[in-house]
Coordinates of C-alpha atoms in Angstrom, one line a residue:
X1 CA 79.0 -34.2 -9.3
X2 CA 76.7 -34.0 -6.1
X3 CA 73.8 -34.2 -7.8
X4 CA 74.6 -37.4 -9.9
X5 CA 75.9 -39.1 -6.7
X6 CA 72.1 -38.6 -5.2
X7 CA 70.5 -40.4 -7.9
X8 CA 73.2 -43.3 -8.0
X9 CA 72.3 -46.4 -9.6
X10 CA 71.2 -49.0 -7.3
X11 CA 69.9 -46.4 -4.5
X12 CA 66.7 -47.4 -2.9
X13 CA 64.5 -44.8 -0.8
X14 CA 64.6 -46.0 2.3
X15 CA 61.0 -47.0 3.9
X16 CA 58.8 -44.3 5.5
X17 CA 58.9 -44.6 9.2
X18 CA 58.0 -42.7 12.9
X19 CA 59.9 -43.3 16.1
X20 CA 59.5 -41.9 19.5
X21 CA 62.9 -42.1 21.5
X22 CA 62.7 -43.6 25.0
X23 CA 63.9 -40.9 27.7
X24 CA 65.9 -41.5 30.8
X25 CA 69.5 -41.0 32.1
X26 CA 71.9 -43.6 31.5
X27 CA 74.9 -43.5 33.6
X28 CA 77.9 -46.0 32.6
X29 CA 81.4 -47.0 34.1
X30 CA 83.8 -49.2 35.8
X31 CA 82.5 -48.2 39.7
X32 CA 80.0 -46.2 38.5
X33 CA 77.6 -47.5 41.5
X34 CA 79.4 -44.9 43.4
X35 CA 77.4 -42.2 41.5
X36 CA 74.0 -43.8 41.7
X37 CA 73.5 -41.4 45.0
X38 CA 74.4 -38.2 43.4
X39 CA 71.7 -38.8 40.4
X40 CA 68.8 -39.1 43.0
X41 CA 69.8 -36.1 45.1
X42 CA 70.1 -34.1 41.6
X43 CA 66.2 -35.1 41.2
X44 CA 65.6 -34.5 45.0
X45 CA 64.6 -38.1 45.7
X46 CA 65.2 -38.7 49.2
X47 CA 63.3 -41.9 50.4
X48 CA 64.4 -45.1 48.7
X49 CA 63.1 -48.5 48.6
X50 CA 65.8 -50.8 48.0
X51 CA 65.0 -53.3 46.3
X52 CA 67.7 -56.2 45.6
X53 CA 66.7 -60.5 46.1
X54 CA 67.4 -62.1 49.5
X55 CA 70.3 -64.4 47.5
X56 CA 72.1 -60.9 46.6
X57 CA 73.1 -59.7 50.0
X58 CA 76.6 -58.4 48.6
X59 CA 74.5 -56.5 46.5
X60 CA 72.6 -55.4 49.1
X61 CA 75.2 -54.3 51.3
X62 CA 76.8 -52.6 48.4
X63 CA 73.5 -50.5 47.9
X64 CA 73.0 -49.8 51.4
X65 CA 76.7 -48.3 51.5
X66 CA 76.1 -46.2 48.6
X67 CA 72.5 -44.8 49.0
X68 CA 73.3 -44.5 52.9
X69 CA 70.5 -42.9 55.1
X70 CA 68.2 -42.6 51.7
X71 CA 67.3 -46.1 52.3
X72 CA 64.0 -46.1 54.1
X73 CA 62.7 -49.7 53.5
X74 CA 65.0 -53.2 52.0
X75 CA 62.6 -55.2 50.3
X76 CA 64.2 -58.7 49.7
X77 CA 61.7 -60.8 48.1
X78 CA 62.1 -61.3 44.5
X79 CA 60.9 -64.1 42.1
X80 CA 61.2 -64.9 38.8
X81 CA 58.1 -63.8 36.1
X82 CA 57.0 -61.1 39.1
X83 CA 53.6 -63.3 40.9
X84 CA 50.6 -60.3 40.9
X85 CA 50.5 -61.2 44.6
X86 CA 54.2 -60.1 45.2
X87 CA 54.0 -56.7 43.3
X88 CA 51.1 -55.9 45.5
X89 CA 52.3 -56.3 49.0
X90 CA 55.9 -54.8 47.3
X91 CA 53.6 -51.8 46.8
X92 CA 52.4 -52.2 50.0
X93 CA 55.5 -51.7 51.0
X94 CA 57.0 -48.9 49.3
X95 CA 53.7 -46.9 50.2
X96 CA 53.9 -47.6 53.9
X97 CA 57.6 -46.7 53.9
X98 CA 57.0 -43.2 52.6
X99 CA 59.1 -44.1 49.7
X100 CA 59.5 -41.2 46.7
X101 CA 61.9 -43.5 44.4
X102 CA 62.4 -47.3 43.7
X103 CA 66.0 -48.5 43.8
X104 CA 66.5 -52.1 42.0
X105 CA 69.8 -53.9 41.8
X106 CA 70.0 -56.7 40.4
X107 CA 68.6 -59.2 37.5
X108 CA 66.1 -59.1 35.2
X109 CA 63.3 -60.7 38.5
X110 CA 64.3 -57.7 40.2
X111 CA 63.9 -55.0 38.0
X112 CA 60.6 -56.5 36.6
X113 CA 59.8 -56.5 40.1
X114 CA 60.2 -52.7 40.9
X115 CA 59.1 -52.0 37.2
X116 CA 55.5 -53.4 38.6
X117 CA 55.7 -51.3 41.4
X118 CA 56.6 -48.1 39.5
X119 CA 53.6 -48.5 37.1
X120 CA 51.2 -49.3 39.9
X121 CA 52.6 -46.3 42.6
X122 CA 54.1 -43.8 39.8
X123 CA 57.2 -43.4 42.2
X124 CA 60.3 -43.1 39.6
X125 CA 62.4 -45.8 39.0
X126 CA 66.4 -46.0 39.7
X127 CA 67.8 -49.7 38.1
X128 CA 71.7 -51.1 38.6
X129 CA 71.2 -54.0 36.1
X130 CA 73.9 -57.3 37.4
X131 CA 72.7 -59.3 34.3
X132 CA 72.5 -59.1 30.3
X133 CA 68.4 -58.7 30.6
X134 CA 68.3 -55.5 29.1
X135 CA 65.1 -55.0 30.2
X136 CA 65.5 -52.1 32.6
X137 CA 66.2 -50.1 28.8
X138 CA 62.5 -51.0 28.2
X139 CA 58.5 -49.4 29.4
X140 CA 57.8 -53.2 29.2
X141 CA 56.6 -55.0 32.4
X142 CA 55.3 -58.7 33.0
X143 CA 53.2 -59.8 35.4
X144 CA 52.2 -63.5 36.1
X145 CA 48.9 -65.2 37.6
X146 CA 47.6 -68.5 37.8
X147 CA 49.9 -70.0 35.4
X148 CA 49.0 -66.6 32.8
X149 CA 51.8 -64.5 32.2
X150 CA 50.8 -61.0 30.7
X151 CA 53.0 -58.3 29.2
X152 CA 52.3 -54.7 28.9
X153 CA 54.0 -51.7 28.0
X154 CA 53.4 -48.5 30.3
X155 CA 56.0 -45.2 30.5
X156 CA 55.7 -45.7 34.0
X157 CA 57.7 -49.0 33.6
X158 CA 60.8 -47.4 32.0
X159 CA 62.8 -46.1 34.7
X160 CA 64.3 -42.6 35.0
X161 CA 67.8 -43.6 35.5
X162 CA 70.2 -46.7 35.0
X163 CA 73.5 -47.2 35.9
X164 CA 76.0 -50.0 34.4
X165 CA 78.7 -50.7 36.6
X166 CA 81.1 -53.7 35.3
X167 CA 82.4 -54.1 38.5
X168 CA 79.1 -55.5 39.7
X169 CA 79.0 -58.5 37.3
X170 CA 82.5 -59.5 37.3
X171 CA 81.3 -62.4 39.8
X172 CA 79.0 -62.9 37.8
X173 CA 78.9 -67.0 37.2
X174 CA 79.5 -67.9 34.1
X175 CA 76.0 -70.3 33.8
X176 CA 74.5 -67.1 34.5
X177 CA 76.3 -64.8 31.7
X178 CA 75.7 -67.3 28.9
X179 CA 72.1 -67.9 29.1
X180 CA 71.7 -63.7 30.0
X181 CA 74.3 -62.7 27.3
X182 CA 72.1 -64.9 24.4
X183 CA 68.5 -63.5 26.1
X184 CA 70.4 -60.0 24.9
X185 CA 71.2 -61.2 21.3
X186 CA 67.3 -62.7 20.9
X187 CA 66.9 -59.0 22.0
X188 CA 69.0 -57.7 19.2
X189 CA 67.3 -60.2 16.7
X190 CA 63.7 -59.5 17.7
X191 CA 64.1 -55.9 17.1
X192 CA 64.9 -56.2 13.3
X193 CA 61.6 -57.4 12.6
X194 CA 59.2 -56.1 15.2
X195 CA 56.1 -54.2 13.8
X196 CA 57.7 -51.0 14.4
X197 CA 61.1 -51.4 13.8
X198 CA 62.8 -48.8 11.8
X199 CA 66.4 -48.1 10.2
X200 CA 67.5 -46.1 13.7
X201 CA 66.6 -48.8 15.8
X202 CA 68.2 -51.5 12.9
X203 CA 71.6 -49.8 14.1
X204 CA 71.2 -50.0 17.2
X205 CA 70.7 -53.6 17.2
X206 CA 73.0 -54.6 14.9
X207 CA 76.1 -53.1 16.9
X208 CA 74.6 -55.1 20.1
X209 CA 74.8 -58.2 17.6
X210 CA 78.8 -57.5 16.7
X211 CA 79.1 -56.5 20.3
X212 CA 77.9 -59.9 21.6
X213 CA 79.2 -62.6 18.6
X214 CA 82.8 -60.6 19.7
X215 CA 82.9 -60.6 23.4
X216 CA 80.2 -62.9 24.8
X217 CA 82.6 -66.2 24.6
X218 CA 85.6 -64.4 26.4
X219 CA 82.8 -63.3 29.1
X220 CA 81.5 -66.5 29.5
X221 CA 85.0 -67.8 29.5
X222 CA 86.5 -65.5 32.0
X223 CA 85.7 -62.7 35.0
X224 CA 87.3 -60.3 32.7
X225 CA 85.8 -56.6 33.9
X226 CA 86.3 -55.4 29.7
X227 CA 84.6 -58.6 27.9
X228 CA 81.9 -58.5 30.1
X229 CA 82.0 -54.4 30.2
X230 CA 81.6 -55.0 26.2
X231 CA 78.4 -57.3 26.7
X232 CA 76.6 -55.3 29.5
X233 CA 77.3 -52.1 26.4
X234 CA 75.3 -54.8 23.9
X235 CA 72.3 -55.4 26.8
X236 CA 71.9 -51.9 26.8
X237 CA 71.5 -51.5 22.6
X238 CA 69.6 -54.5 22.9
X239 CA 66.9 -53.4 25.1
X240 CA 66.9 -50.0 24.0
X241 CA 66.5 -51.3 20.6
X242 CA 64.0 -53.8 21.8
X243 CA 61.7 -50.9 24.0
X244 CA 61.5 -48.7 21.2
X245 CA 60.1 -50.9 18.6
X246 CA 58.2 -53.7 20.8
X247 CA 58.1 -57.3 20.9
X248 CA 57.8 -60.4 18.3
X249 CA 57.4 -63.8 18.7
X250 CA 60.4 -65.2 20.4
X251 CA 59.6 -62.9 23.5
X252 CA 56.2 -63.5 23.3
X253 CA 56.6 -67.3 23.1
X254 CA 58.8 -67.6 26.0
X255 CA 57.2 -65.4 28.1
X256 CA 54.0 -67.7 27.2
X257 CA 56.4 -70.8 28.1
X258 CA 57.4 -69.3 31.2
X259 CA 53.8 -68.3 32.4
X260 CA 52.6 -71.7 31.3
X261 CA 55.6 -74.0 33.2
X262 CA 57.4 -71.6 35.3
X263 CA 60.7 -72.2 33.1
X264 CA 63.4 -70.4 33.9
X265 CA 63.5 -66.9 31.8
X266 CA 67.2 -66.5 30.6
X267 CA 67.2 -70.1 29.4
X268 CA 64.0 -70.1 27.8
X269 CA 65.1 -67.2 25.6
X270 CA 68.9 -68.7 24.9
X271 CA 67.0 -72.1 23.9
X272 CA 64.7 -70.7 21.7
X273 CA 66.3 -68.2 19.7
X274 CA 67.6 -69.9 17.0
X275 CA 64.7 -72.2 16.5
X276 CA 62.6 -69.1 16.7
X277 CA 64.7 -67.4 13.6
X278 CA 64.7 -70.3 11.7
X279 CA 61.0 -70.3 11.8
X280 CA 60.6 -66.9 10.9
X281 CA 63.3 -66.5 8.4
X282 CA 61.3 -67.0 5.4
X283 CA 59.2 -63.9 6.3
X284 CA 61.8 -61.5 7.0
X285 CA 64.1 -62.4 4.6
X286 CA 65.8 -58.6 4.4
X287 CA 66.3 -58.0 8.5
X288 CA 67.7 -61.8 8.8
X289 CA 70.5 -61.3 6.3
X290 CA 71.1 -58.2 8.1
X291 CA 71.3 -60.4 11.2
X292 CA 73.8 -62.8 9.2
X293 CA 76.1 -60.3 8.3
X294 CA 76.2 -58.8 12.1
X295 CA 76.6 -62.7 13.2
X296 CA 79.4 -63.2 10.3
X297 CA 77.1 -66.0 9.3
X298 CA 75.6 -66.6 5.9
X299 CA 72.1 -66.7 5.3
X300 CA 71.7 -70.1 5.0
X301 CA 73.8 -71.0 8.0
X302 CA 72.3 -68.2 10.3
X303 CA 70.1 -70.0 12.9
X304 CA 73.1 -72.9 12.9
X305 CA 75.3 -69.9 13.9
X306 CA 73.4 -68.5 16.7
X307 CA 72.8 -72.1 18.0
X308 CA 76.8 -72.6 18.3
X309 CA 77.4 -69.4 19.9
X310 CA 74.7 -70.6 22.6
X311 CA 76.1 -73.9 22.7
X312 CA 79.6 -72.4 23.2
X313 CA 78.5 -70.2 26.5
X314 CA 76.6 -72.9 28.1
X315 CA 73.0 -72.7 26.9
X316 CA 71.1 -75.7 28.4
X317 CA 70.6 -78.8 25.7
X318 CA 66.9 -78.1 24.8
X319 CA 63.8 -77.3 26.6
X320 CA 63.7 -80.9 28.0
X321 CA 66.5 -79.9 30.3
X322 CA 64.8 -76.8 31.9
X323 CA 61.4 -78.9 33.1
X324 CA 59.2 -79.0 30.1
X325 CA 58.0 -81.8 28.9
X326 CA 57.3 -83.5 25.4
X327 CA 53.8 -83.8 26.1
X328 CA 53.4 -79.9 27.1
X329 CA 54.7 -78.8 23.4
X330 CA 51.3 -79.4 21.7
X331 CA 49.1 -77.0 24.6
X332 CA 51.9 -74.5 24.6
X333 CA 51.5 -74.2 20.6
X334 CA 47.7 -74.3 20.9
X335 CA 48.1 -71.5 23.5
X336 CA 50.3 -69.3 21.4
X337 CA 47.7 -69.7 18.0
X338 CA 44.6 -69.5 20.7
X339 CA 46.7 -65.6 21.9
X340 CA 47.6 -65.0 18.6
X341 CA 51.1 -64.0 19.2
X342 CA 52.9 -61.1 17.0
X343 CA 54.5 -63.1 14.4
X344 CA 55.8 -61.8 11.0
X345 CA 54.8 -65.1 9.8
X346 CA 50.9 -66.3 10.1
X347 CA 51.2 -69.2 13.0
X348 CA 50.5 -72.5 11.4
X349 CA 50.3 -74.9 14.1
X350 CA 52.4 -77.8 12.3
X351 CA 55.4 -75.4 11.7
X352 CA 55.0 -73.5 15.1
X353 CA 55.1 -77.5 16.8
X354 CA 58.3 -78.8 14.7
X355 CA 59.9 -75.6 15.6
X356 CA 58.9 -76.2 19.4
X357 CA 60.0 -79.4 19.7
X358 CA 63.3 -78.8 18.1
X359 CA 64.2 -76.5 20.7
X360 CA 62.6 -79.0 23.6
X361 CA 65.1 -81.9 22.0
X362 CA 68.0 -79.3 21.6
X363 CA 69.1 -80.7 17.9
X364 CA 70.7 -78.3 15.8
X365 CA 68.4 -76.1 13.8
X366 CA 68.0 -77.3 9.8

């Protein structure tokens, strides 16, 4: 009867919780750049600012095709972590061209870039994502000064539409999908056990997991428009996922490494992940065999398995190989006890270290 299958042995009540779900338009397809024009004029945004890296003219050129005589300024400069000086002469810029909408397309530098300069004009957001960030799915922002990297998280950051065209990342190289693809997963992972992360969100995440430990290899391995269609689907979950529930430690560590030593921001994340889960494990035992099971890993074996699949799409051997050096691992954990990073584990500064400089030597995680 229905009313012995409710109170079924076993059966748990699932854990009280409140969500807020992120708006904004999400428009996805193979070519679907080609639509990026008709979802500004259905919001009446006429003046653009374009905003795609100097390195990206292609993509540029591609934008400028699209968007037509909506383009009123092409800002070009871009750099990785967003320098405060940058955002404000970008602002600068999109005030003196008249500008009513931002247009980003690009990486994770370049949205984070017109992400700044949305939360500091107000002018809405438009974001073609050519990487795994996932960020453009998020009201989190970064901006770096004098070594200090500070994240925030502001509704004027989360832009008002994004548009996933495969297309655009089939030439995508593949030292640049690996690295992005597991900055995605650490994503996925962070969001099962940030403070506010909730049994919605849990799906969410864990179908960018199966998404990414099915198709990130083949996307890695090949320019092949579905594989890599399949992993820009799992950026999306995992920055959704990620937005909605905020931050934990691996994001807040490498952002903390990259404000610290400039390191480069895919790779910092791809490097750190596992070690990152290994040291938290023990505290979130629940959400990391849910992680396992998405992974196909056991619980015991889980941060090995996310270190292989790293290994496998060419994340870099260890920290040492992306500028940082042994001697820099005992300020950077000082620095993240001194902040007091979101952790569900209390920071101990022996356990935080080891972890560190496992992922700076690149061994495989115990």
């Amino acid at each position: 009867m229905a009313g012995d299958s409710a109170n079924s042995p076993g059966a748990q009540m699932p854990a009280p919780f409140a969500r807020t779900s992120l708006p904004g338009r999400v428009v996805f397809g193979d070519g679907a750049l080609a639509q990026l024009a008709g979802e500004l004029d259905q919001r009446g945004l006429k003046r653009a600012m374009l905003i795609v890296g100097s390195g990206d003219g292609q993509l540029a050129d591609q934008g400028a095709a699209v968007l037509g005589d909506r383009v009123q300024r092409h800002w070009d400069e871009v750099r990785q972590h967003v320098p405060l000086e940058l955002a404000d002469r970008a602002c600068a810029g999109a005030t003196a061209a008249g500008a009513d909408v931002l247009v980003t397309i690009g990486g994770g530098s370049t949205t984070g870039l017109g992400k700044a300069v949305a939360v500091a004009t107000g002018l809405p957001l438009a974001v073609v994502p050519t990487t795994y960030a996932g960020s453009e799915m998020t009201p989190i922002y970064g901006l770096t000064s004098k070594n200090d990297k500070r994240t925030a998280r502001d509704p004027r950051a989360l832009p008002a539409i994004v548009v996933y065209d495969p297309q655009l990342l089939v030439t995508l190289p593949p030292a640049v999908v690996g690295p992005s693809g597991m900055n995605a997963l650490a994503h996925c992972a962070e969001a099962l056990w940030a403070g506010n992360a909730d049994p919605v969100t849990d799906a969410i995440a864990l179908d960018g997991v199966r998404r990414l430990r099915e198709h990130l290899a083949a996307a890695y391995a090949s320019d092949d428009a579905a594989a890599r269609g399949q992993v820009l689907v799992a950026a999306c979950l995992a920055g959704m996922a990620l937005g909605t529930v905020g931050t934990s430690l691996h994001h807040a560590l490498c952002h903390l490494l990259g404000g610290m030593f400039d390191s480069p921001h895919a790779e910092t994340h791809a490097i750190v992940l596992s070690y990152a889960v290994g040291y938290l494990q023990p505290a979130v035992p629940e959400a990391a065999q849910r992680l396992a099971q998405a992974m196909d890993a056991s619980e015991s074996t889980l941060s090995k398995s996310i270190w292989s699949l790293g290994q496998s799409v060419g994340t870099p051997p260890g920290l040492r190989s992306i500028g940082i050096s042994e001697d820099q691992l005992s300020s950077a954990t000082q620095a993240a006890l001194a902040k007091s990073l979101p952790s569900p584990r209390q920071l101990d500064y022996d356990g935080l270290y080891q972890a560190l400089h496992a992922a700076w030597a690149g061994q495989p995680p115990d």
